[in-house]
């Protein structure tokens, strides 16, 4: 039986501009663990706190024009940090703990006349018990909708929420420091770049594209300062990763809006619609120039936007990209042959799964690099040395595969991989000749 | 002058594109044993392979890589062991438009388990252009559940480069670091 005093002390909450999915999540929370903390009411007049989903298309504008005058606290749900007066930011994905914490913060703001006695009754013990029963009833975390196995999408590593709103400059490769760092002069390796397929580009165009994707830096000395091999993650790629994460979590289309382009992430069909061709110079310019000051806002698609998108797709079906392929190319073009700060070329890693080579942007030596890393854990320097290939291609693969969540970093799993050996010895000579044939030689 | 022979096996359910894939990559006009489909297969295509498909890649004068396609229907499974004998790898094509691709993956990886353990499997998922679900990551997850390590690529069996990439991944997996001579 519900304690009347607890009911009275519950925050009266009104949901405004909250999408179907998040509304369902909150309703479930209010009905279970949050039943003594929040009471959902139908109108703002009755409420003493609003919950607003800032990623829901009209919410931000309405907050600025209407809600700010409301003079009462609001809980804002958003993937990006929101710092406004009288507002508690609740980062997505929502968790029961963060909702309870937000309630406590709102109480502090409201200075609600809730006696210490009433709060005492909602003791830690009771909360813990509630959490247990909540988890037992629904073993899926709050933020995650129940989705069919067949709809589970590519695992894209998450980035810190703070990164989304951080003022991030376009990648600056600091060419000066690269020049000063101890590097090996580019050595002409008598190895013909192994490309898995012949393309329709001329040799010159192809070489130019490889430079765009993987840069043209010479090899680094293994003892060189890591800083010279790494670059800050670009605002563009971190925004794309966030948009993919949001889309996967809510299983709904997400619009990532830049002045130069609209990017629609469509998790159900595992595609991305982008009005700028990812193979052209405009896309490179977009990655280079975009910043949090004038773009990168994202939200779940509204019904009119879905209609707009359907029309766009029917008129521009070539702008529809495979999701992995889009993220892969974006990661390559963003890093330009360098590694993000969180990747260490000295760390032994392996390849969990091959990227879908038939759909991602290719560059020289990509297939041997994938095979080497799939076969055994190695650090990036050793892969380049073993295969006798330029480090920039290894770094590029490492970066792009990691962005797609394909890199294995767990040492235990790497050891396990190492211990599984193949029984039969491969006829390498024949394989080499067959490979040449398949490549088109 | 002796001739060196190796073979690569293409398998998968009815209509997954085995015959088309072999045709895409073969140096010779493929030998196929298609017959008018007379059972449930007819719902998917007019004719189907009843014994096997055969194609070939010639490497110079003395080396041949034979490409064998197994019949898709399970009642011909008795042939699979015979066909795989001496093979260097298995190309499994899965039709993403079928009712239960996960079950297909399970069935074929189980049927060829010994061969896969000894050699190398690569998985090509066909008809993803029209059927986006399940996606490549789903297949990776399913293979993890089956404790099988194999590259998974989206492929169009009609495109030589797609089939070629699958085979390259197979060869590279068998011999990492193999040079292209």
Coordinates of C-alpha atoms in Angstrom, one line a residue:
Chain A
X1 CA 0.0 0.0 0.0
X2 CA 1.3 3.4 -0.9
X3 CA 2.1 5.7 1.9
X4 CA 0.0 8.8 1.6
X5 CA 2.7 11.1 2.9
X6 CA 5.0 9.8 0.2
X7 CA 2.4 10.4 -2.5
X8 CA 2.0 14.0 -1.2
X9 CA 5.7 14.6 -1.4
X10 CA 6.0 13.3 -4.9
X11 CA 7.0 15.8 -7.5
X12 CA 4.1 16.7 -9.8
X13 CA 5.6 16.4 -13.2
X14 CA 4.3 17.3 -16.6
X15 CA 5.9 15.9 -19.7
X16 CA 6.4 18.4 -22.5
X17 CA 7.7 17.7 -26.0
X18 CA 8.8 14.2 -25.0
X19 CA 8.9 11.7 -27.8
X20 CA 7.0 8.4 -27.8
X21 CA 9.9 6.3 -26.8
X22 CA 11.2 8.5 -24.0
X23 CA 7.6 9.0 -22.8
X24 CA 7.2 5.2 -22.6
X25 CA 10.4 4.9 -20.7
X26 CA 9.4 7.6 -18.2
X27 CA 5.9 6.2 -17.8
X28 CA 7.4 2.9 -16.9
X29 CA 9.7 4.5 -14.4
X30 CA 6.8 6.5 -12.9
X31 CA 4.8 3.4 -12.5
X32 CA 7.5 1.4 -10.8
X33 CA 10.6 2.7 -9.2
X34 CA 9.7 6.3 -9.4
X35 CA 6.1 6.0 -8.2
X36 CA 6.9 7.7 -4.8
X37 CA 9.1 10.3 -6.3
X38 CA 7.2 11.6 -9.3
X39 CA 3.5 11.9 -10.0
X40 CA 2.6 12.6 -13.6
X41 CA 0.0 15.3 -14.2
X42 CA -1.7 16.5 -17.3
X43 CA -1.2 20.2 -17.2
X44 CA 1.6 22.7 -16.5
X45 CA -0.7 24.4 -14.0
X46 CA -0.9 21.4 -11.7
X47 CA 2.8 20.6 -12.1
X48 CA 5.7 21.8 -10.1
X49 CA 8.3 20.5 -12.5
X50 CA 8.4 20.0 -16.3
X51 CA 10.3 17.3 -18.1
X52 CA 11.3 18.4 -21.5
X53 CA 13.1 16.3 -24.2
X54 CA 15.5 18.8 -25.7
X55 CA 16.3 16.5 -28.6
X56 CA 12.7 16.4 -29.6
X57 CA 12.4 18.8 -32.6
X58 CA 10.3 21.7 -31.3
X59 CA 11.4 21.5 -27.7
X60 CA 14.4 23.8 -27.8
X61 CA 12.5 26.6 -29.5
X62 CA 9.5 26.2 -27.2
X63 CA 11.7 26.3 -24.2
X64 CA 13.2 29.6 -25.4
X65 CA 9.9 31.1 -26.2
X66 CA 7.5 29.6 -23.5
X67 CA 9.0 27.5 -20.8
X68 CA 11.6 29.9 -19.6
X69 CA 8.8 32.2 -18.4
X70 CA 7.4 29.3 -16.3
X71 CA 9.5 30.3 -13.3
X72 CA 9.7 26.7 -12.0
X73 CA 12.4 24.1 -12.4
X74 CA 12.6 21.9 -15.4
X75 CA 14.3 18.6 -16.0
X76 CA 15.8 18.7 -19.5
X77 CA 16.6 15.4 -21.2
X78 CA 19.3 15.7 -23.8
X79 CA 22.2 13.9 -25.3
X80 CA 24.1 17.2 -25.1
X81 CA 24.8 19.1 -21.9
X82 CA 22.4 21.9 -21.2
X83 CA 23.2 24.6 -18.7
X84 CA 20.3 27.0 -18.1
X85 CA 19.0 28.6 -14.9
X86 CA 16.5 26.6 -13.0
X87 CA 17.2 23.6 -15.1
X88 CA 18.5 20.1 -14.2
X89 CA 20.1 18.5 -17.2
X90 CA 19.5 14.8 -17.4
X91 CA 21.9 13.2 -19.9
X92 CA 20.6 10.4 -22.1
X93 CA 20.5 7.5 -21.9
X94 CA 18.1 7.8 -18.9
X95 CA 18.7 5.7 -15.9
X96 CA 16.7 5.2 -12.8
X97 CA 19.5 6.5 -10.7
X98 CA 19.9 9.7 -12.7
X99 CA 16.1 10.3 -12.6
X100 CA 16.1 9.9 -8.8
X101 CA 19.1 12.2 -8.5
X102 CA 17.3 14.7 -10.7
X103 CA 14.4 14.6 -8.4
X104 CA 16.6 15.4 -5.4
X105 CA 18.0 18.3 -7.3
X106 CA 14.6 19.6 -8.2
X107 CA 13.5 19.4 -4.6
X108 CA 16.5 21.5 -3.6
X109 CA 15.5 24.1 -6.2
X110 CA 11.9 24.1 -5.3
X111 CA 12.6 24.0 -1.6
X112 CA 9.5 21.9 -1.6
X113 CA 7.8 21.6 1.8
X114 CA 8.8 18.1 2.2
X115 CA 9.7 17.3 5.7
X116 CA 12.9 15.4 6.5
X117 CA 10.6 12.8 8.0
X118 CA 9.0 12.1 4.7
X119 CA 12.3 11.9 2.9
X120 CA 13.6 9.6 5.6
X121 CA 10.7 7.2 4.9
X122 CA 12.1 6.9 1.4
X123 CA 15.2 5.4 2.9
X124 CA 18.1 4.1 1.0
X125 CA 17.0 0.6 1.9
X126 CA 13.7 1.1 0.2
X127 CA 15.2 2.6 -2.8
X128 CA 17.5 -0.3 -3.1
X129 CA 14.6 -2.7 -2.7
X130 CA 12.7 -0.8 -5.4
X131 CA 15.7 -1.0 -7.7
X132 CA 15.9 -4.7 -7.2
X133 CA 12.2 -5.2 -8.0
X134 CA 12.5 -2.9 -10.9
X135 CA 15.4 -4.8 -12.4
X136 CA 13.8 -8.1 -11.7
X137 CA 10.7 -7.1 -13.6
X138 CA 12.5 -5.5 -16.5
X139 CA 16.0 -6.7 -16.9
X140 CA 16.5 -4.2 -19.7
X141 CA 17.9 -0.9 -18.7
X142 CA 15.6 2.1 -18.8
X143 CA 17.0 3.8 -21.7
X144 CA 17.0 0.8 -24.0
X145 CA 13.8 -0.1 -25.8
X146 CA 12.9 -3.7 -26.2
X147 CA 14.0 -4.4 -29.8
X148 CA 14.0 -7.4 -31.9
X149 CA 17.3 -9.2 -32.3
X150 CA 17.1 -8.6 -36.0
X151 CA 17.1 -4.9 -35.5
X152 CA 20.2 -4.7 -33.4
X153 CA 22.6 -2.4 -35.2
X154 CA 26.3 -1.9 -35.6
X155 CA 28.1 -1.3 -32.3
X156 CA 29.6 2.1 -32.6
X157 CA 31.8 3.1 -29.6
X158 CA 30.3 5.8 -27.5
X159 CA 31.9 9.1 -26.9
X160 CA 31.7 11.2 -23.8
X161 CA 28.6 13.3 -23.7
X162 CA 30.7 16.3 -22.8
X163 CA 32.4 16.0 -26.1
X164 CA 29.2 16.7 -28.0
X165 CA 28.9 20.2 -26.8
X166 CA 32.6 21.0 -26.4
X167 CA 33.8 23.7 -28.6
X168 CA 35.9 21.6 -30.8
X169 CA 38.1 23.0 -33.5
X170 CA 38.5 21.3 -36.8
X171 CA 41.4 18.9 -36.7
X172 CA 44.6 20.7 -36.8
X173 CA 47.4 18.3 -37.8
X174 CA 50.1 20.5 -36.5
X175 CA 52.3 20.0 -39.4
X176 CA 55.1 21.8 -37.7
X177 CA 55.3 19.3 -34.8
X178 CA 55.1 16.5 -37.3
X179 CA 58.1 17.9 -39.2
X180 CA 60.1 18.3 -36.0
X181 CA 59.4 14.9 -34.6
X182 CA 61.8 12.1 -35.2
X183 CA 60.5 10.4 -38.3
X184 CA 61.9 8.0 -40.7
X185 CA 62.3 9.5 -44.1
X186 CA 59.8 8.0 -46.5
X187 CA 61.3 4.8 -47.8
X188 CA 60.4 3.7 -51.2
X189 CA 59.2 0.2 -50.5
X190 CA 59.4 -2.1 -53.5
X191 CA 55.9 -3.2 -52.7
X192 CA 53.2 -2.5 -55.1
X193 CA 50.2 -1.1 -53.1
X194 CA 47.9 -4.0 -52.8
X195 CA 44.4 -2.9 -53.6
X196 CA 41.6 -5.5 -53.4
X197 CA 39.9 -4.2 -56.6
X198 CA 40.7 -2.1 -59.5
X199 CA 38.7 1.1 -59.5
X200 CA 37.4 3.3 -62.3
X201 CA 39.5 6.3 -61.2
X202 CA 42.7 7.2 -63.0
X203 CA 45.9 6.5 -61.2
X204 CA 46.3 10.1 -60.3
X205 CA 42.8 10.4 -58.9
X206 CA 43.2 7.2 -57.0
X207 CA 46.5 8.4 -55.5
X208 CA 44.8 11.7 -54.5
X209 CA 41.9 9.9 -52.9
X210 CA 44.3 7.7 -50.8
X211 CA 46.0 10.9 -49.6
X212 CA 42.6 12.3 -48.6
X213 CA 41.7 9.1 -46.8
X214 CA 45.0 8.2 -45.2
X215 CA 47.2 11.3 -45.4
X216 CA 50.7 11.3 -46.8
X217 CA 52.8 11.4 -43.7
X218 CA 56.0 9.4 -43.7
X219 CA 56.6 6.6 -41.1
X220 CA 57.2 7.6 -37.5
X221 CA 60.0 6.3 -35.4
X222 CA 58.6 3.9 -32.8
X223 CA 60.2 6.0 -30.1
X224 CA 58.7 9.2 -31.4
X225 CA 56.4 11.2 -29.2
X226 CA 52.8 9.9 -29.4
X227 CA 51.5 13.5 -29.7
X228 CA 53.0 13.7 -33.2
X229 CA 51.0 10.7 -34.4
X230 CA 47.7 11.6 -32.8
X231 CA 45.1 14.2 -33.5
X232 CA 42.1 15.5 -31.5
X233 CA 38.9 13.8 -32.6
X234 CA 37.1 16.1 -35.0
X235 CA 33.8 17.7 -34.1
X236 CA 32.3 16.1 -37.2
X237 CA 33.1 12.5 -36.3
X238 CA 32.2 12.8 -32.7
X239 CA 28.8 14.3 -33.8
X240 CA 28.3 11.4 -36.2
X241 CA 29.1 8.9 -33.5
X242 CA 26.7 10.5 -31.1
X243 CA 24.0 10.6 -33.7
X244 CA 24.4 7.0 -34.5
X245 CA 24.4 6.1 -30.8
X246 CA 21.2 8.1 -30.2
X247 CA 19.6 6.5 -33.2
X248 CA 20.5 3.0 -32.1
X249 CA 19.3 3.6 -28.5
X250 CA 15.9 4.9 -29.5
X251 CA 15.6 3.0 -32.8
X252 CA 14.4 6.1 -34.5
X253 CA 15.8 8.3 -37.2
X254 CA 18.0 11.1 -36.0
X255 CA 18.8 14.3 -37.9
X256 CA 22.3 15.8 -37.5
X257 CA 22.1 19.3 -38.8
X258 CA 25.0 21.3 -40.2
X259 CA 24.6 24.5 -42.3
X260 CA 26.3 22.7 -45.2
X261 CA 24.4 19.4 -45.0
X262 CA 21.7 17.5 -43.3
X263 CA 22.7 14.0 -42.1
X264 CA 19.9 11.6 -41.3
X265 CA 20.8 8.5 -39.4
X266 CA 18.3 5.7 -40.1
X267 CA 19.0 2.7 -37.8
X268 CA 16.1 0.6 -38.9
X269 CA 17.6 0.3 -42.4
X270 CA 21.2 0.7 -41.3
X271 CA 21.6 3.6 -43.6
X272 CA 22.6 7.3 -43.5
X273 CA 21.2 9.8 -45.8
X274 CA 23.5 12.7 -46.5
X275 CA 22.9 15.5 -49.0
X276 CA 26.7 15.9 -49.6
X277 CA 28.5 13.1 -51.5
X278 CA 31.0 11.4 -49.2
X279 CA 33.3 10.8 -52.1
X280 CA 33.6 14.5 -53.1
X281 CA 35.5 17.6 -51.9
X282 CA 32.4 19.1 -50.3
X283 CA 32.3 16.3 -47.8
X284 CA 36.0 16.9 -46.9
X285 CA 35.2 20.6 -46.5
X286 CA 32.3 19.8 -44.3
X287 CA 34.4 17.7 -42.0
X288 CA 37.1 20.4 -41.9
X289 CA 34.9 23.4 -41.4
X290 CA 32.1 22.2 -39.2
X291 CA 32.1 23.2 -35.5
X292 CA 29.8 23.3 -32.6
X293 CA 29.3 27.0 -33.1
X294 CA 27.2 26.7 -36.2
X295 CA 26.0 23.2 -36.4
X296 CA 26.0 19.6 -35.1
X297 CA 22.7 19.9 -33.4
X298 CA 20.8 16.6 -33.4
X299 CA 17.3 15.5 -32.7
X300 CA 15.0 12.6 -33.2
X301 CA 13.0 13.0 -36.4
X302 CA 9.6 14.5 -36.1
X303 CA 6.7 13.2 -38.3
X304 CA 7.0 16.1 -40.8
X305 CA 10.7 15.6 -41.0
X306 CA 10.2 11.9 -41.8
X307 CA 7.9 12.9 -44.6
X308 CA 10.5 15.4 -45.8
X309 CA 13.1 12.7 -45.7
X310 CA 11.0 10.2 -47.6
X311 CA 10.7 12.8 -50.4
X312 CA 14.4 13.5 -50.3
X313 CA 15.3 9.8 -50.6
X314 CA 12.9 9.2 -53.5
X315 CA 14.6 12.1 -55.3
X316 CA 18.1 11.4 -54.3
X317 CA 18.5 7.7 -53.6
X318 CA 22.3 8.0 -54.4
X319 CA 22.6 10.0 -51.2
X320 CA 21.7 7.0 -49.1
X321 CA 24.8 5.3 -47.7
X322 CA 25.4 2.2 -45.8
X323 CA 25.8 3.2 -42.2
X324 CA 29.2 1.5 -41.6
X325 CA 30.5 2.8 -44.9
X326 CA 29.6 6.4 -44.0
X327 CA 31.1 6.2 -40.5
X328 CA 34.2 4.5 -41.9
X329 CA 34.8 7.2 -44.5
X330 CA 34.1 10.0 -42.1
X331 CA 36.6 8.5 -39.6
X332 CA 39.3 8.3 -42.3
X333 CA 38.8 11.7 -43.7
X334 CA 38.7 13.2 -40.2
X335 CA 41.9 11.7 -39.0
X336 CA 43.9 11.9 -42.2
X337 CA 46.3 9.1 -41.4
X338 CA 46.7 10.0 -37.7
X339 CA 45.3 8.3 -34.7
X340 CA 42.8 9.7 -32.3
X341 CA 44.1 10.5 -28.8
X342 CA 42.7 7.4 -27.3
X343 CA 44.5 5.0 -29.6
X344 CA 48.0 4.0 -28.8
X345 CA 50.1 2.5 -31.6
X346 CA 52.2 0.6 -29.0
X347 CA 49.2 -1.2 -27.6
X348 CA 48.6 -4.8 -28.7
X349 CA 45.1 -5.0 -30.2
X350 CA 43.3 -7.4 -32.6
X351 CA 40.5 -7.3 -35.1
X352 CA 37.2 -8.6 -33.6
X353 CA 35.4 -8.6 -37.0
X354 CA 36.4 -7.6 -40.5
X355 CA 34.7 -4.5 -41.8
X356 CA 32.4 -5.2 -44.8
X357 CA 35.2 -4.7 -47.3
X358 CA 32.9 -4.7 -50.3
X359 CA 31.2 -1.5 -49.0
X360 CA 33.8 0.5 -47.1
X361 CA 36.3 2.9 -48.7
X362 CA 39.4 1.0 -49.7
X363 CA 43.0 2.0 -49.5
X364 CA 46.3 0.3 -50.2
X365 CA 47.2 -2.8 -48.1
X366 CA 43.8 -2.8 -46.3
X367 CA 43.2 -6.5 -46.8
X368 CA 46.6 -7.7 -45.5
X369 CA 46.2 -5.3 -42.5
X370 CA 42.8 -6.8 -41.7
X371 CA 44.0 -10.3 -42.1
X372 CA 47.1 -9.8 -39.9
X373 CA 45.1 -8.2 -37.1
X374 CA 42.3 -10.8 -37.4
X375 CA 44.9 -13.6 -37.1
X376 CA 46.7 -12.2 -34.0
X377 CA 47.0 -9.4 -31.6
X378 CA 49.8 -6.9 -32.5
X379 CA 50.6 -3.3 -32.1
X380 CA 50.2 -1.0 -35.0
X381 CA 53.9 -0.5 -35.5
X382 CA 54.5 -4.2 -35.7
X383 CA 51.7 -4.7 -38.2
X384 CA 53.3 -2.1 -40.4
X385 CA 56.7 -3.7 -40.0
X386 CA 55.5 -7.2 -40.5
X387 CA 53.7 -6.4 -43.7
X388 CA 56.3 -3.9 -44.8
X389 CA 53.6 -1.3 -45.4
X390 CA 53.5 2.5 -44.6
X391 CA 52.3 3.2 -41.1
X392 CA 49.7 5.6 -42.3
X393 CA 47.6 2.8 -43.8
X394 CA 47.8 0.8 -40.6
X395 CA 46.9 3.8 -38.5
X396 CA 44.0 4.6 -40.8
X397 CA 42.7 1.1 -40.5
X398 CA 43.1 1.1 -36.8
X399 CA 41.2 4.4 -36.4
X400 CA 38.3 3.5 -38.8
X401 CA 37.9 0.0 -37.5
X402 CA 37.9 1.3 -33.9
X403 CA 35.3 3.8 -34.8
X404 CA 33.1 1.0 -35.9
X405 CA 33.7 -1.0 -32.8
X406 CA 35.6 -3.7 -34.6
X407 CA 38.9 -3.5 -32.6
X408 CA 39.5 -6.0 -29.8
X409 CA 41.4 -4.5 -26.9
X410 CA 40.8 -7.1 -24.2
X411 CA 44.1 -8.8 -23.6
X412 CA 42.5 -12.1 -22.5
X413 CA 40.5 -12.4 -25.7
X414 CA 43.6 -11.6 -27.7
X415 CA 45.5 -14.4 -26.0
X416 CA 42.6 -16.8 -26.7
X417 CA 42.7 -15.8 -30.3
X418 CA 46.4 -16.5 -30.5
X419 CA 46.0 -20.0 -29.1
X420 CA 43.6 -21.1 -31.9
X421 CA 45.9 -22.4 -34.6
X422 CA 44.9 -23.8 -38.0
X423 CA 45.7 -27.4 -38.7
X424 CA 46.6 -27.2 -42.4
X425 CA 49.5 -25.3 -43.8
X426 CA 48.5 -22.8 -46.5
X427 CA 50.1 -23.1 -49.9
X428 CA 51.3 -19.5 -49.9
X429 CA 52.8 -19.5 -53.4
X430 CA 49.5 -20.5 -54.9
X431 CA 47.6 -18.1 -52.7
X432 CA 49.8 -15.3 -53.8
X433 CA 49.3 -16.0 -57.5
X434 CA 45.6 -16.4 -56.9
X435 CA 45.4 -13.2 -55.0
X436 CA 47.1 -11.4 -57.9
X437 CA 44.6 -12.8 -60.2
X438 CA 41.7 -11.8 -58.1
X439 CA 43.1 -8.3 -57.7
X440 CA 43.1 -8.1 -61.5
X441 CA 46.8 -8.7 -62.3
Chain B
X1 CA 54.3 -31.1 -66.7
X2 CA 52.0 -31.7 -63.7
X3 CA 49.0 -29.6 -62.9
X4 CA 48.3 -28.3 -59.4
X5 CA 44.7 -28.3 -58.5
X6 CA 42.9 -26.7 -55.6
X7 CA 39.3 -26.1 -54.9
X8 CA 37.0 -23.5 -53.3
X9 CA 33.5 -24.4 -52.3
X10 CA 30.5 -22.2 -52.6
X11 CA 27.5 -23.1 -50.5
X12 CA 24.3 -21.6 -49.1
X13 CA 20.5 -21.9 -49.4
X14 CA 18.5 -22.0 -52.6
X15 CA 18.6 -18.7 -54.4
X16 CA 21.5 -17.2 -52.4
X17 CA 23.6 -16.6 -55.5
X18 CA 26.1 -19.5 -55.6
X19 CA 25.7 -20.1 -59.4
X20 CA 25.9 -16.4 -60.1
X21 CA 28.9 -15.9 -57.9
X22 CA 30.8 -18.7 -59.6
X23 CA 29.9 -17.3 -63.0
X24 CA 31.1 -13.9 -61.9
X25 CA 34.6 -15.1 -61.1
X26 CA 35.2 -18.1 -63.3
X27 CA 37.5 -18.0 -66.3
X28 CA 35.4 -20.6 -68.1
X29 CA 31.8 -20.8 -68.9
X30 CA 30.4 -22.5 -65.9
X31 CA 29.1 -26.0 -65.9
X32 CA 25.8 -26.2 -64.1
X33 CA 23.3 -28.9 -63.5
X34 CA 20.2 -26.7 -63.3
X35 CA 16.8 -28.4 -63.5
X36 CA 13.3 -27.1 -63.5
X37 CA 12.4 -26.5 -59.9
X38 CA 9.6 -28.8 -58.9
X39 CA 9.2 -28.3 -55.2
X40 CA 9.1 -25.3 -52.8
X41 CA 12.2 -24.0 -54.5
X42 CA 10.0 -23.0 -57.4
X43 CA 8.6 -20.2 -55.3
X44 CA 12.0 -18.6 -55.3
X45 CA 13.3 -19.4 -58.8
X46 CA 12.4 -21.3 -62.0
X47 CA 15.4 -23.6 -62.1
X48 CA 17.9 -24.8 -59.5
X49 CA 21.1 -26.6 -59.1
X50 CA 20.6 -30.3 -58.5
X51 CA 24.1 -31.7 -58.5
X52 CA 26.7 -28.9 -58.5
X53 CA 28.0 -25.9 -60.3
X54 CA 31.5 -25.9 -61.6
X55 CA 33.8 -23.0 -62.6
X56 CA 37.5 -22.5 -62.7
X57 CA 40.3 -19.9 -62.3
X58 CA 43.4 -20.6 -64.3
X59 CA 46.7 -19.6 -62.9
X60 CA 49.3 -19.9 -65.7
X61 CA 49.6 -23.2 -67.6
X62 CA 49.9 -25.5 -64.6
X63 CA 47.6 -24.3 -61.8
X64 CA 43.9 -24.5 -61.6
X65 CA 41.6 -23.4 -58.8
X66 CA 38.3 -25.2 -59.2
X67 CA 35.1 -23.5 -58.0
X68 CA 32.3 -25.9 -56.8
X69 CA 28.8 -24.8 -55.9
X70 CA 26.8 -27.1 -53.8
X71 CA 23.2 -27.7 -54.5
X72 CA 21.1 -25.6 -52.1
X73 CA 18.5 -28.0 -51.2
X74 CA 19.1 -30.0 -48.0
X75 CA 18.2 -33.3 -49.6
X76 CA 21.4 -33.1 -51.6
X77 CA 23.5 -32.6 -48.5
X78 CA 25.1 -36.1 -49.0
X79 CA 27.1 -34.5 -51.7
X80 CA 28.6 -31.8 -49.5
X81 CA 31.3 -34.0 -47.9
X82 CA 32.4 -35.2 -51.2
X83 CA 32.6 -31.8 -52.7
X84 CA 34.6 -30.3 -49.8
X85 CA 37.3 -32.9 -49.8
X86 CA 40.6 -31.2 -50.5
X87 CA 39.0 -27.8 -50.5
X88 CA 40.9 -24.7 -49.3
X89 CA 38.0 -22.7 -48.1
X90 CA 34.2 -22.2 -48.0
X91 CA 32.3 -19.3 -49.3
X92 CA 28.9 -19.3 -47.6
X93 CA 26.3 -17.1 -49.3
X94 CA 23.2 -16.2 -47.3
X95 CA 20.1 -14.7 -48.9
X96 CA 19.1 -11.8 -46.7
X97 CA 15.5 -11.9 -48.1
X98 CA 14.8 -15.4 -46.8
X99 CA 12.6 -15.9 -43.8
X100 CA 15.2 -16.8 -41.3
X101 CA 18.8 -16.0 -42.3
X102 CA 20.1 -16.7 -38.9
X103 CA 18.8 -20.3 -39.1
X104 CA 20.4 -20.6 -42.5
X105 CA 23.7 -19.5 -41.1
X106 CA 23.4 -21.9 -38.3
X107 CA 22.4 -24.8 -40.5
X108 CA 25.3 -24.4 -43.0
X109 CA 28.0 -23.6 -40.5
X110 CA 26.9 -26.7 -38.6
X111 CA 26.8 -28.8 -41.8
X112 CA 30.3 -27.8 -42.7
X113 CA 31.7 -27.4 -39.2
X114 CA 34.6 -29.8 -39.6
X115 CA 35.7 -28.2 -42.9
X116 CA 35.4 -24.7 -41.4
X117 CA 37.5 -25.7 -38.4
X118 CA 40.2 -27.1 -40.7
X119 CA 40.1 -24.4 -43.4
X120 CA 38.5 -20.9 -43.6
X121 CA 34.9 -19.7 -43.9
X122 CA 33.9 -16.4 -45.4
X123 CA 30.3 -15.2 -45.4
X124 CA 28.7 -13.2 -48.2
X125 CA 25.2 -11.7 -47.5
X126 CA 23.2 -11.2 -50.7
X127 CA 20.1 -9.2 -51.4
X128 CA 21.0 -6.7 -48.7
X129 CA 20.2 -3.9 -51.1
X130 CA 16.5 -4.7 -50.9
X131 CA 16.5 -6.3 -47.4
X132 CA 18.4 -4.3 -45.0
X133 CA 17.5 -6.3 -41.9
X134 CA 19.3 -8.2 -40.5
X135 CA 22.5 -6.2 -41.1
X136 CA 26.2 -7.3 -41.2
X137 CA 26.6 -6.7 -37.5
X138 CA 23.8 -9.1 -36.7
X139 CA 25.7 -11.8 -38.7
X140 CA 28.9 -11.0 -36.8
X141 CA 27.0 -11.4 -33.6
X142 CA 25.5 -14.7 -34.7
X143 CA 28.9 -16.0 -35.7
X144 CA 30.3 -15.1 -32.3
X145 CA 27.5 -17.1 -30.7
X146 CA 28.5 -20.0 -32.9
X147 CA 32.1 -19.4 -31.9
X148 CA 33.1 -19.1 -35.5
X149 CA 35.5 -16.4 -36.8
X150 CA 34.9 -15.4 -40.3
X151 CA 34.8 -12.2 -42.4
X152 CA 31.2 -11.2 -43.3
X153 CA 30.7 -9.0 -46.3
X154 CA 27.6 -7.6 -48.0
X155 CA 27.9 -8.9 -51.6
X156 CA 26.2 -8.7 -54.9
X157 CA 26.9 -12.1 -56.5
X158 CA 26.7 -10.5 -59.9
X159 CA 29.6 -8.3 -59.2
X160 CA 33.0 -9.8 -59.8
X161 CA 34.7 -7.4 -57.4
X162 CA 32.4 -8.4 -54.6
X163 CA 33.0 -12.1 -55.1
X164 CA 36.7 -11.5 -55.5
X165 CA 36.9 -9.6 -52.2
X166 CA 35.3 -12.5 -50.4
X167 CA 37.8 -14.9 -51.9
X168 CA 40.7 -12.5 -51.1
X169 CA 39.6 -12.4 -47.5
X170 CA 39.5 -16.1 -47.4
X171 CA 43.0 -16.5 -48.8
X172 CA 44.4 -13.7 -46.6
X173 CA 42.8 -15.3 -43.5
X174 CA 44.5 -18.6 -44.4
X175 CA 47.8 -17.0 -45.0
X176 CA 48.1 -13.6 -43.4
X177 CA 50.9 -11.6 -45.0
X178 CA 50.7 -13.5 -48.3
X179 CA 52.3 -11.3 -50.9
X180 CA 50.6 -10.6 -54.2
X181 CA 53.0 -12.0 -56.7

